Tab-separated table of C-alpha atoms in Angstrom:
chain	number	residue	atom	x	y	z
T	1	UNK	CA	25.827	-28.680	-43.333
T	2	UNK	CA	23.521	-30.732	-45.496
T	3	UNK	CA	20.072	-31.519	-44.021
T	4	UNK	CA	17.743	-34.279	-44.690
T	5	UNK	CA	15.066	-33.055	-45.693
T	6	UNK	CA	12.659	-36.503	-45.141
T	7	UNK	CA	14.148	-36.572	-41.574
T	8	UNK	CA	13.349	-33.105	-40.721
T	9	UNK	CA	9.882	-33.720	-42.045
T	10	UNK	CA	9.135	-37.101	-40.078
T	11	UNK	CA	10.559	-35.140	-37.321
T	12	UNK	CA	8.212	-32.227	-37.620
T	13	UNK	CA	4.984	-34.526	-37.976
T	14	UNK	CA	6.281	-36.237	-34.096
T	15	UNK	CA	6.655	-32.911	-32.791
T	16	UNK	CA	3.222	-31.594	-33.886
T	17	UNK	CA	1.934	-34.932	-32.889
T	18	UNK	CA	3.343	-34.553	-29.641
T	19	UNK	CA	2.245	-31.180	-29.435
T	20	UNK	CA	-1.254	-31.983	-29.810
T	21	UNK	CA	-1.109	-34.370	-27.361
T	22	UNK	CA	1.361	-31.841	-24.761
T	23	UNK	CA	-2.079	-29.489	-25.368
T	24	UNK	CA	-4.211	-31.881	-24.208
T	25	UNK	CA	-2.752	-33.051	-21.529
T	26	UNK	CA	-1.819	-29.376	-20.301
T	27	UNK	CA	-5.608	-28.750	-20.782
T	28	UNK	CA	-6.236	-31.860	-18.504
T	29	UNK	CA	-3.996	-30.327	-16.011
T	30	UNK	CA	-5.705	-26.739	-16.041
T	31	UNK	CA	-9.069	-28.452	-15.417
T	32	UNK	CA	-7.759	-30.389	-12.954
T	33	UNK	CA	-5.895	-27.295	-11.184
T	34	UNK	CA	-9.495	-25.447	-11.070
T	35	UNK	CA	-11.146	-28.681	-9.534
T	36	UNK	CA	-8.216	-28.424	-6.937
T	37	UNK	CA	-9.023	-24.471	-6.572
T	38	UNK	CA	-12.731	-25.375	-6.093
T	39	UNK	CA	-12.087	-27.878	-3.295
T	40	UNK	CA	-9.964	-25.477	-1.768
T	41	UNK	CA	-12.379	-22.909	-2.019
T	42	UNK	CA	-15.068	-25.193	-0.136
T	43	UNK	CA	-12.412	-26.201	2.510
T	44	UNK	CA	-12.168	-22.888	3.332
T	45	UNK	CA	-15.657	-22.289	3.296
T	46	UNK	CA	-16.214	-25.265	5.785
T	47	UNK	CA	-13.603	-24.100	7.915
T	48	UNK	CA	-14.832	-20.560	7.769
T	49	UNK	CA	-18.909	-22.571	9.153
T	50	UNK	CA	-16.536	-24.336	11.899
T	51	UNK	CA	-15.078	-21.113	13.068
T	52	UNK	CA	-18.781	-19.354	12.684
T	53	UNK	CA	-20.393	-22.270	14.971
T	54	UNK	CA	-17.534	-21.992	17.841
T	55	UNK	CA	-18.314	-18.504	17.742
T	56	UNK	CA	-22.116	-18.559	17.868
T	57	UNK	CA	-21.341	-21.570	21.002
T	58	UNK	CA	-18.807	-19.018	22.718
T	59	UNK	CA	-21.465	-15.970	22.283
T	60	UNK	CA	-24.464	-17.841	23.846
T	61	UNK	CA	-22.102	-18.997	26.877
T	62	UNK	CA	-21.068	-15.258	27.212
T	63	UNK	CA	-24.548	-14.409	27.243
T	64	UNK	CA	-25.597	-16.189	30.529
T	65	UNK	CA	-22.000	-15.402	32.210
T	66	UNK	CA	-23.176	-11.721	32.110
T	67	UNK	CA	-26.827	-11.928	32.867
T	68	UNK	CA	-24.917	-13.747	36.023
T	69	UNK	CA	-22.521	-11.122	36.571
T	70	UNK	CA	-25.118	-8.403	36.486
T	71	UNK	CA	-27.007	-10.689	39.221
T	72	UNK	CA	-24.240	-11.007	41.415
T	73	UNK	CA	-22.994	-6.793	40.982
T	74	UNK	CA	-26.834	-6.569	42.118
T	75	UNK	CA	-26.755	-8.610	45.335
T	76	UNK	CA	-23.207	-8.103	46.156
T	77	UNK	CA	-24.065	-3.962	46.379
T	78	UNK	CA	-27.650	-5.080	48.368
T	79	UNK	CA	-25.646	-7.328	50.635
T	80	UNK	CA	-22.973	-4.540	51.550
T	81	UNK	CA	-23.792	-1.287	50.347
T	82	UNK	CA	-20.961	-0.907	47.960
T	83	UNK	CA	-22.300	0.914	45.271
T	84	UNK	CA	-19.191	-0.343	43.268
T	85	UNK	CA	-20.524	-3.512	42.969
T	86	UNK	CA	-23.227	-1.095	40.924
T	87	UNK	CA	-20.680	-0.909	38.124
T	88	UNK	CA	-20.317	-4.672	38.064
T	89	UNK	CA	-24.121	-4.713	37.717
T	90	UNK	CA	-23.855	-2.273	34.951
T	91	UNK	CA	-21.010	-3.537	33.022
T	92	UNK	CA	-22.980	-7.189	32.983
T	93	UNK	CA	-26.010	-5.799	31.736
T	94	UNK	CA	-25.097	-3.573	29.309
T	95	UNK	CA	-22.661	-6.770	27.890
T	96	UNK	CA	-25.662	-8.613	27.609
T	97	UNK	CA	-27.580	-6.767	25.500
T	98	UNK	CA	-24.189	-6.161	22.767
T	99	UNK	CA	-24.043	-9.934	23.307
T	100	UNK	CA	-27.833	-10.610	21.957
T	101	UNK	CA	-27.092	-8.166	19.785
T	102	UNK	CA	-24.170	-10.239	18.197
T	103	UNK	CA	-26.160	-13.253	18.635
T	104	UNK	CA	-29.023	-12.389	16.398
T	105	UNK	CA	-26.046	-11.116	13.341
T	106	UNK	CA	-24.158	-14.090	13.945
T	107	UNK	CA	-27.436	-16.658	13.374
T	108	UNK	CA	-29.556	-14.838	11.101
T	109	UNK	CA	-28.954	-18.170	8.353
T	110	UNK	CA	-30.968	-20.011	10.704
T	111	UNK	CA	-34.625	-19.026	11.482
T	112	UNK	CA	-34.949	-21.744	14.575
T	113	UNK	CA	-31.722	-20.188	16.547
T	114	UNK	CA	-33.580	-16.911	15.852
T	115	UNK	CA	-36.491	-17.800	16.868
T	116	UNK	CA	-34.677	-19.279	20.174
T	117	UNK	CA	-32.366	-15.358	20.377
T	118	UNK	CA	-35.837	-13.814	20.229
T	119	UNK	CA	-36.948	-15.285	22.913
T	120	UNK	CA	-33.629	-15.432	25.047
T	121	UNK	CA	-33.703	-11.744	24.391
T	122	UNK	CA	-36.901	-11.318	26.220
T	123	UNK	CA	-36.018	-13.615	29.130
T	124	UNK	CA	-32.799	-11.092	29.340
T	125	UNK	CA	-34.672	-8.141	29.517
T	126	UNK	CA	-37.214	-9.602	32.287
T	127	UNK	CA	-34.554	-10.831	34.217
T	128	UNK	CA	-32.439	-7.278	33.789
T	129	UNK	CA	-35.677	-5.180	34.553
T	130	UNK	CA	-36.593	-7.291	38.082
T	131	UNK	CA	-32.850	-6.648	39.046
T	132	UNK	CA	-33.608	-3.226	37.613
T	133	UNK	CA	-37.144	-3.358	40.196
T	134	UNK	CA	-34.865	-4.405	43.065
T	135	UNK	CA	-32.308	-1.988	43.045
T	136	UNK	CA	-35.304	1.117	42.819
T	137	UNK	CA	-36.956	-0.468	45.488
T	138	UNK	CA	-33.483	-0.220	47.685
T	139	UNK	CA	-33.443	3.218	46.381
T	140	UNK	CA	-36.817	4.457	47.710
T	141	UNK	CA	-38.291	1.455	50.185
T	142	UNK	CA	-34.626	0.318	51.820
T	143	UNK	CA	-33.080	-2.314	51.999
T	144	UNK	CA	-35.536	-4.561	54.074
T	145	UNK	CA	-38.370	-4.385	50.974
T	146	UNK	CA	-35.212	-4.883	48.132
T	147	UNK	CA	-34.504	-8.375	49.706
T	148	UNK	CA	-37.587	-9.086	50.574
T	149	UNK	CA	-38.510	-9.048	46.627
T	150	UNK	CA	-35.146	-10.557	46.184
T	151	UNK	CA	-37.214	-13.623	48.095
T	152	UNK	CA	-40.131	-13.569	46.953
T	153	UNK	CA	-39.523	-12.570	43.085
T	154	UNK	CA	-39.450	-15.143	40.543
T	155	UNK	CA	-35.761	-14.327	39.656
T	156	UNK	CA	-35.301	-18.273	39.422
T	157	UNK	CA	-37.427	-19.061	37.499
T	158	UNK	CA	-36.703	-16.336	34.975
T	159	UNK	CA	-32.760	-17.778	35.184
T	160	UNK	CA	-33.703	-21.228	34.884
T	161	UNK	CA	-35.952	-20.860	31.907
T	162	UNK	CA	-32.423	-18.656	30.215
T	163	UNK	CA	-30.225	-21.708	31.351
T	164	UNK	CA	-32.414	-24.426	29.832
T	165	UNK	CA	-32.791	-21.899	26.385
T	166	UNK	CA	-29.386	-21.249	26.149
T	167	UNK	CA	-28.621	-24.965	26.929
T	168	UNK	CA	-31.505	-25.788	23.959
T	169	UNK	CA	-29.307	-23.451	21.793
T	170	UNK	CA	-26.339	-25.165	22.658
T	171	UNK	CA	-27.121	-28.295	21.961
T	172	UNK	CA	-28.176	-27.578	18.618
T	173	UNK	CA	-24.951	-25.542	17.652
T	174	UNK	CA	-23.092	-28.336	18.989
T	175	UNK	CA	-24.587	-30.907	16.241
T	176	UNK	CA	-24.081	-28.114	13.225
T	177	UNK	CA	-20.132	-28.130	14.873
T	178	UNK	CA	-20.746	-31.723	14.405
T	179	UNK	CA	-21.725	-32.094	11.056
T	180	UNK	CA	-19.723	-28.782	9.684
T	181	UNK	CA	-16.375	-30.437	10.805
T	182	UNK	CA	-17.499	-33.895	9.499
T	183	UNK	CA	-17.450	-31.994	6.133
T	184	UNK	CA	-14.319	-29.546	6.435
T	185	UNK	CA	-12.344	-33.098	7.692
T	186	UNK	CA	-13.819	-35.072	4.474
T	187	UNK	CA	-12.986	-31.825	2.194
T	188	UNK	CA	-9.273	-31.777	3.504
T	189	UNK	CA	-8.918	-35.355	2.842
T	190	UNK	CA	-10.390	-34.976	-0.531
T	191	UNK	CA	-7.957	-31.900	-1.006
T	192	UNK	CA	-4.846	-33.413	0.227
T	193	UNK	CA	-5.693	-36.649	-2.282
T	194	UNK	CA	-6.580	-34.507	-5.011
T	195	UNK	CA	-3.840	-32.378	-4.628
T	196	UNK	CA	-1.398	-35.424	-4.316
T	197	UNK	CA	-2.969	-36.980	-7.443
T	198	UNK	CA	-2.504	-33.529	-9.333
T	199	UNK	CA	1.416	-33.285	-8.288
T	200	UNK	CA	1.644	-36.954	-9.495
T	201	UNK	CA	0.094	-36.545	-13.112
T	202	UNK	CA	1.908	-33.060	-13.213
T	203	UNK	CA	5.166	-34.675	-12.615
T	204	UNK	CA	4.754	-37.771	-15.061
T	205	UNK	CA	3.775	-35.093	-17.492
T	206	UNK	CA	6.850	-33.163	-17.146
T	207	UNK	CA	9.137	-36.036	-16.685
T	208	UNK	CA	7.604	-37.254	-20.120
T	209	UNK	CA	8.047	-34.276	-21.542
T	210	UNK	CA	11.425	-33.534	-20.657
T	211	UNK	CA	12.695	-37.256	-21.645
T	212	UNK	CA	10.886	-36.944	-25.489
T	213	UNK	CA	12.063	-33.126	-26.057
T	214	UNK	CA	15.709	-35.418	-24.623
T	215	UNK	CA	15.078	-37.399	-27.580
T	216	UNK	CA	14.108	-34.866	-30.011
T	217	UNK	CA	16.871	-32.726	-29.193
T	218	UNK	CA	19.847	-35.713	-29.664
T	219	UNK	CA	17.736	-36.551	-33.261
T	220	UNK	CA	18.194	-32.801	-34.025
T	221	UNK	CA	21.798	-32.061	-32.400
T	222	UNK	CA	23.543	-31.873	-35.688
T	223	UNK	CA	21.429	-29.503	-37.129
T	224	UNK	CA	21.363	-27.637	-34.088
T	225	UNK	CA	24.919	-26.662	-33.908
T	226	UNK	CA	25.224	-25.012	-37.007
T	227	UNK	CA	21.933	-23.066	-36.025
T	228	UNK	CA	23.438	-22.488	-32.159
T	229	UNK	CA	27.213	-21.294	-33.863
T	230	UNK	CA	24.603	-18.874	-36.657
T	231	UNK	CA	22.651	-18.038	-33.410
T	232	UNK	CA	26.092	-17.127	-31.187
T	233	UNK	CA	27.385	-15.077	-34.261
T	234	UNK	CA	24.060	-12.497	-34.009
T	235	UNK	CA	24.317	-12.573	-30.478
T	236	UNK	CA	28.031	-11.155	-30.916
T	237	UNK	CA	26.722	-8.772	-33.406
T	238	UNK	CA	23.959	-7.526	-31.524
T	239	UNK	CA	26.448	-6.939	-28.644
T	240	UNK	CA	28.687	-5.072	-30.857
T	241	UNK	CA	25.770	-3.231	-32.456
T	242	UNK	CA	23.984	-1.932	-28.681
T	243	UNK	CA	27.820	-0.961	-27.925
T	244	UNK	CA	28.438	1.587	-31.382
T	245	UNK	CA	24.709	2.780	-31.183
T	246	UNK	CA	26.075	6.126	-29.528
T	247	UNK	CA	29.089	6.693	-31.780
T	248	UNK	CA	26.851	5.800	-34.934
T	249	UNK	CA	24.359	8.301	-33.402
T	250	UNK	CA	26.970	10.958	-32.700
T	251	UNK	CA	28.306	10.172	-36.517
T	252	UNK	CA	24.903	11.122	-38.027
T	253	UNK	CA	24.541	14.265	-35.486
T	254	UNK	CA	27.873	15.549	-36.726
T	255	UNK	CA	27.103	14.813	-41.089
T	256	UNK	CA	23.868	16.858	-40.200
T	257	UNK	CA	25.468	19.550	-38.374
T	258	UNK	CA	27.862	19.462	-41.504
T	259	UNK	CA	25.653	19.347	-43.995
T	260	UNK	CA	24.074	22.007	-42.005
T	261	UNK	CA	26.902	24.120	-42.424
T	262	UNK	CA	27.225	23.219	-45.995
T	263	UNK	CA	23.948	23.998	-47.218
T	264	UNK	CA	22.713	27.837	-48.697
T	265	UNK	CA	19.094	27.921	-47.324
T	266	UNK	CA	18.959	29.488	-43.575
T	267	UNK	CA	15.604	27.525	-43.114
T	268	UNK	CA	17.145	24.080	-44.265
T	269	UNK	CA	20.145	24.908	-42.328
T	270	UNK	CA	18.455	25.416	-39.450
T	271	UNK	CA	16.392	22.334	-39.697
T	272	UNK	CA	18.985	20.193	-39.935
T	273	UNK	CA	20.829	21.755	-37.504
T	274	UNK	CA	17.633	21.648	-35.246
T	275	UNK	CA	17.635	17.764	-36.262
T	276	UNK	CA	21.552	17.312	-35.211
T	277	UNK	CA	20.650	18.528	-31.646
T	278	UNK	CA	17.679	16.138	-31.618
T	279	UNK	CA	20.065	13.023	-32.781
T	280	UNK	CA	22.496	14.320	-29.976
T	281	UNK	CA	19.981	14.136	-27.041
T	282	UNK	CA	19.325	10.633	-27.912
T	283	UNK	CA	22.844	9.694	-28.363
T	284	UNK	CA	23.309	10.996	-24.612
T	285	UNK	CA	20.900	8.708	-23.397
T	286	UNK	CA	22.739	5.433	-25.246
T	287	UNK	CA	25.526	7.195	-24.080
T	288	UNK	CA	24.696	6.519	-20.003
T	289	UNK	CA	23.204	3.347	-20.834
T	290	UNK	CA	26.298	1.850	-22.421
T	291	UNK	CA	28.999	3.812	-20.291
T	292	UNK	CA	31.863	1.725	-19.650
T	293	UNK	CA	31.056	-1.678	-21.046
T	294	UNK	CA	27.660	-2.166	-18.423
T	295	UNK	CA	24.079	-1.783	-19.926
T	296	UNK	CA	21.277	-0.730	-17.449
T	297	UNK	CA	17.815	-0.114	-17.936
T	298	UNK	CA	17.629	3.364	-16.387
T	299	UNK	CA	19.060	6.470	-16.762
T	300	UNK	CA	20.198	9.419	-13.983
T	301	UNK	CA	17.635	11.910	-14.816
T	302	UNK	CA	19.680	14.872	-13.204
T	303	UNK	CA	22.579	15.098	-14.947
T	304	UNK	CA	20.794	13.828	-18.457
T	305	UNK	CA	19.061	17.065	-18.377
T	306	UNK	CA	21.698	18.894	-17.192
T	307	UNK	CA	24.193	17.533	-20.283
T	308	UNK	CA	21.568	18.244	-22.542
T	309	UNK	CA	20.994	21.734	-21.427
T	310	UNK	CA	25.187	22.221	-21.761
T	311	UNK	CA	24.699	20.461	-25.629
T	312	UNK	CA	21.729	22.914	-26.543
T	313	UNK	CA	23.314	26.341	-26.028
T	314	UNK	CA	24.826	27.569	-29.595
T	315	UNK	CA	28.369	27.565	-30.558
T	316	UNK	CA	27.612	30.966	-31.743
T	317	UNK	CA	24.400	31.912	-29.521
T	318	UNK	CA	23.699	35.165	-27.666
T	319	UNK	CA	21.926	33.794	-25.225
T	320	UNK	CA	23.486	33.014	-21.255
T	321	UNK	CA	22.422	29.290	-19.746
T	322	UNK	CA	22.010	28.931	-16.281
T	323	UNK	CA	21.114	25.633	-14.505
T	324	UNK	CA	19.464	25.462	-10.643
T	325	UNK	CA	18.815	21.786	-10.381
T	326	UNK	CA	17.001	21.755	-7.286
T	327	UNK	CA	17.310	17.551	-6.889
T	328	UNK	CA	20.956	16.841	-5.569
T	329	UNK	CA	20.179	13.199	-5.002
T	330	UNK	CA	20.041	10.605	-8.027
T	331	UNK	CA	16.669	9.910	-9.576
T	332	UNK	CA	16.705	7.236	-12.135
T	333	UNK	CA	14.296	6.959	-14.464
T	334	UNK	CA	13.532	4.141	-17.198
T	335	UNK	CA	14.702	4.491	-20.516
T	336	UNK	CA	11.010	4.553	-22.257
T	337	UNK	CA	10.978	7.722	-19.679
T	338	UNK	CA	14.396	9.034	-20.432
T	339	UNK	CA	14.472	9.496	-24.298
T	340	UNK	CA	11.358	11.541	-24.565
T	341	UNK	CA	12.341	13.486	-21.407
T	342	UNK	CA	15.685	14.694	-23.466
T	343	UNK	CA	13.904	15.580	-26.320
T	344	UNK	CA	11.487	17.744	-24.849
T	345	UNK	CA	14.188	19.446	-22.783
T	346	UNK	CA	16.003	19.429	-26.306
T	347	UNK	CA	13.275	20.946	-28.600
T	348	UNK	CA	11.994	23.713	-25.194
T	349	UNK	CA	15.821	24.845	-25.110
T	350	UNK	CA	16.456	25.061	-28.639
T	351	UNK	CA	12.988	26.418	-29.069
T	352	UNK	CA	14.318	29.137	-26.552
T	353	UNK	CA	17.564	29.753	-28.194
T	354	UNK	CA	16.117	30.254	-31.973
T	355	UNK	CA	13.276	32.300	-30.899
T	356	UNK	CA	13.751	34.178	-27.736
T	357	UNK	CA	16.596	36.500	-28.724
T	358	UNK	CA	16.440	37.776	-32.041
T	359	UNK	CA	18.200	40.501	-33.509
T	360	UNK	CA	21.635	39.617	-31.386
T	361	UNK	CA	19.534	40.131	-28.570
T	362	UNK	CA	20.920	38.408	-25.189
T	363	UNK	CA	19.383	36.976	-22.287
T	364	UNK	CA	19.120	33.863	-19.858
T	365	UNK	CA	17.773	30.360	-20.101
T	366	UNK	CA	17.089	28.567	-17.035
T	367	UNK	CA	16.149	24.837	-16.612
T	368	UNK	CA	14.934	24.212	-12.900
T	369	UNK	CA	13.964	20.289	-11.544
T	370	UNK	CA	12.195	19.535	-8.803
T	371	UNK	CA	10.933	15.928	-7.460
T	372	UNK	CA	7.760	15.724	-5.591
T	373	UNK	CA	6.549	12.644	-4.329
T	374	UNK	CA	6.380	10.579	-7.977
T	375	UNK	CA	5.874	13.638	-9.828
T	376	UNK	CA	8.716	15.229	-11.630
T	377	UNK	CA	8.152	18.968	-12.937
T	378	UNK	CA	10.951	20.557	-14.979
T	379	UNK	CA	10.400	24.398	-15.682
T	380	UNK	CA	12.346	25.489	-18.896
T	381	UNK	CA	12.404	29.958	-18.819
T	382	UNK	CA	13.673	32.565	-20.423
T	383	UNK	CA	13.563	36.353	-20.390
T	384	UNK	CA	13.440	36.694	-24.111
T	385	UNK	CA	10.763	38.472	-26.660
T	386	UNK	CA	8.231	35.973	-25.429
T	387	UNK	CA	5.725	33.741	-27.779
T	388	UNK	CA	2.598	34.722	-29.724
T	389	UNK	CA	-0.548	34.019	-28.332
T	390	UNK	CA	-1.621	31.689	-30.467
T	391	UNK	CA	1.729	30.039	-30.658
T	392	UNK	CA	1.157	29.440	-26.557
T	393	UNK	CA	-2.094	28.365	-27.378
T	394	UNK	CA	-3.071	24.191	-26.840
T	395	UNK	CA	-2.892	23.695	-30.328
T	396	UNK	CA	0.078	26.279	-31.276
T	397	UNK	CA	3.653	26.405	-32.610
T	398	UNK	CA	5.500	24.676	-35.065
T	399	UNK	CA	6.563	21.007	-35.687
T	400	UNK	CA	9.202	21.169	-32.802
T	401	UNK	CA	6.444	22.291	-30.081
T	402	UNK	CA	3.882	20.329	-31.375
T	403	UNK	CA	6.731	17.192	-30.943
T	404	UNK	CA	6.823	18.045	-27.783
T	405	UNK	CA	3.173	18.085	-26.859
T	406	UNK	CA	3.117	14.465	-28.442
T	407	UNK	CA	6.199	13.415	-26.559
T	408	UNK	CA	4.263	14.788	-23.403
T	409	UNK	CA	1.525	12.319	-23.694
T	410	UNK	CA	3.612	9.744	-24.484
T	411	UNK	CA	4.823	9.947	-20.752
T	412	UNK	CA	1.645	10.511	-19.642
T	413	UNK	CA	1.958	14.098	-18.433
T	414	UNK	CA	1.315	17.650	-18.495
T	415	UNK	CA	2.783	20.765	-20.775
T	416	UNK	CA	2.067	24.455	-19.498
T	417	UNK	CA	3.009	27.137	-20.968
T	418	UNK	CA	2.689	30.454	-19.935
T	419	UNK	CA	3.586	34.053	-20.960
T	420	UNK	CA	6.052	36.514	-18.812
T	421	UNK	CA	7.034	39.344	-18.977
T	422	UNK	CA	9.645	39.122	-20.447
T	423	UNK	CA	9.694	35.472	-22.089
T	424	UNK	CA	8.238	32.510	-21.487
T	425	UNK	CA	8.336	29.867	-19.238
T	426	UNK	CA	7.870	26.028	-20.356
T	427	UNK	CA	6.371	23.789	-17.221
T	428	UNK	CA	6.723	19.924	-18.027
T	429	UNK	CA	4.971	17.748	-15.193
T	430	UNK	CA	4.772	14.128	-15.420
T	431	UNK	CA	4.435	11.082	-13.462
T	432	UNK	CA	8.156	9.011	-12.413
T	433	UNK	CA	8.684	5.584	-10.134
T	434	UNK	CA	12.017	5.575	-9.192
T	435	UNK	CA	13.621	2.555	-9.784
T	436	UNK	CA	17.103	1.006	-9.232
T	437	UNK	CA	19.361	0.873	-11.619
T	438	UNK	CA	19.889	-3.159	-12.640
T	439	UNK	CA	22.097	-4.446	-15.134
T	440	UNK	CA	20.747	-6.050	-18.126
């Protein structure tokens, strides 16, 4: 489809002109949606000082409500003897001290309402000790001298002088409520405007936007169908390509194995025999992700290892496989997970295979998986000739062990390996969140 080239140009220069502008504007917006997060921030803040002052007002009223209830536990036991009006006494005093207590944290921005808690805190405490005075007096003197000081003690004046403070203290919490909710009602308003005038320019910005990309798109439309039809061709292709991944895989496992077979050096053979089984452990992954025309995103970690332990034993081997898989239930595990998981089960079982039995020796391999918690540990052993010590070393062993030590990090976890006797066991630990299998 011929283009024209001066059209596509003039067209390019409005879109980069409109871009500019887009960038701008989006800029605008940003600034304008961290305003709106500041004024949010300080609504909160006011309504956080609102909440603070009710709670300071409700404290000092508590504060006189049980200096009274300690007064009247204290008269109500002299009056009839009940020393369970005592606990009444107790319970009011003991409040009133957690109460000043909570007074002085809950003012300590201001230095005059301290100042005022200092002093209602001594008024408490006189008041508390001459019902303290009365009730030792009933104690040792009787009753008769107790009310007697009940008369002539200056308990009212202590109580008025604790009303007219906590009044004082009132009064002045009552104009901070004032003026704090003054400013949390003028920062909502600003808020709600703002926030209005935000939603306004944001949606004249994206109506404008969507009605000039409109325009750009029916200048462009011709060229755009030959580039959606060239863009729906490699979409087909890729499709058909993720779908032949595992036979192409399974194609090049089979000319190594061939070649393999073909070939007059043992230690070439066996490298590219060695390289077939690798090929094959990935083509079992594509294999479970492609299965039956669905593609997922995670593969059944059970039986992946436990088909790649049945692909690893030799056509012609001397050694016996046996599988305990001690996970029943499915554990799927992501595919940047599952492909180095099957080759390190790959390279420890071959490893096993090649080296543990020589000589037509036999034997057993066992592969063993356990779950615990988000840990996964899979224990490859075998009762063969065993491994050098430097081989079992952190820094031992050929290309195919030291592949797996690199695979191990890649999945962030842990390679032991230690020496039996006989063989040697292969401990892979690493780190798995189990996720649900969703198609792609």
């Amino acid at each position: 489809m011929p283009i024209d080239t001066d059209a596509s140009f003039a067209r390019r220069t409005v879109r980069a002109r409109a871009a500019r502008l887009s960038a701008l504007l989006l800029g605008g917006l940003f600034v304008g949606f961290l305003l709106l997060v500041v004024v949010f921030i300080e609504y909160r803040r006011a309504i956080d000082w609102v909440d603070h002052t009710h709670e300071v007002i409700s404290t000092v009223e508590e504060v006189w409500s049980s200096l009274s209830h300690a007064e009247s536990g204290q008269r109500g036991y002299l009056l009839s003897q009940d020393r369970r009006h005592l606990a009444s006494y107790e319970e009011g005093a003991e409040r009133s001290r957690t109460l000043l207590d909570r007074l002085g944290s809950l003012t300590a921005d201001n230095q005059d309402q301290q100042d005022k808690v200092k002093a209602l805190r001594g008024l408490a405490a006189d008041r508390l000790n001459q019902l303290a005075e009365v009730l030792r007096q009933a104690d040792e003197a009787g009753l008769e001298r107790a009310l007697v000081l009940v008369r002539e003690g200056a308990s009212g004046t202590t109580m008025g002088e604790v009303r007219r403070l906590i009044a004082t203290m009132r009064a002045e919490e009552d104009v901070l409520l004032a003026g704090r909710s003054r400013n949390a009602s003028f920062l909502e308003l600003l808020m709600i405007g703002y926030g209005l005038t935000f939603l306004t320019v944001a949606a004249w910005l994206g109506v404008s936007t969507v009605r000039r990309l409109e325009r750009d798109y029916q200048a462009e439309r011709a060229e755009g169908q030959a580039l959606a039809a060239s863009l729906q061709d490699n979409r087909i292709l890729l499709d058909e390509v993720n779908h032949r991944v595992k036979n192409s895989l399974q194609i090049v496992a089979n000319l190594l194995r061939t070649q393999a077979l073909k070939h007059r050096s043992q230690e070439v053979r066996q490298e590219l025999l060695d390289s077939s089984t690798r090929v094959l452990a990935i083509a079992e992954v594509h294999r479970r992700l492609y299965g039956e025309g669905a593609v997922y995103d995670t593969v059944e970690l059970s039986d992946l290892i436990r088909s790649i332990a049945e692909n690893a034993v030799p056509s012609a081997g001397t050694g016996e496989q046996s599988m305990d898989m001690a996970v029943q239930a499915s554990l799927s595990a992501p595919v940047e997970t599952a492909v180095p998981v099957a080759l390190i089960v790959n390279e420890l079982l071959t490893n096993s295979y090649k080296h543990a039995f020589p000589d037509g020796r036999r034997g057993t391999v066992k592969v063993d998986m356990a779950v615990q918690g988000n840990e996964v540990r899979i224990d490859v052993a075998d009762d063969g000739v065993g491994l050098p010590e430097e081989v079992a070393s952190s820094a031992g062993g050929g290309f195919g062990l030291n592949t797996v030590r690199n695979l191990t990090r890649q999945i962030r976890g842990r390679l032991e390996i230690e020496r039996l006797t006989p063989g040697t066991r292969f401990l892979l630990t690493f780190p798995i969140k189990p996720r649900t299998p969703t198609q792609a």
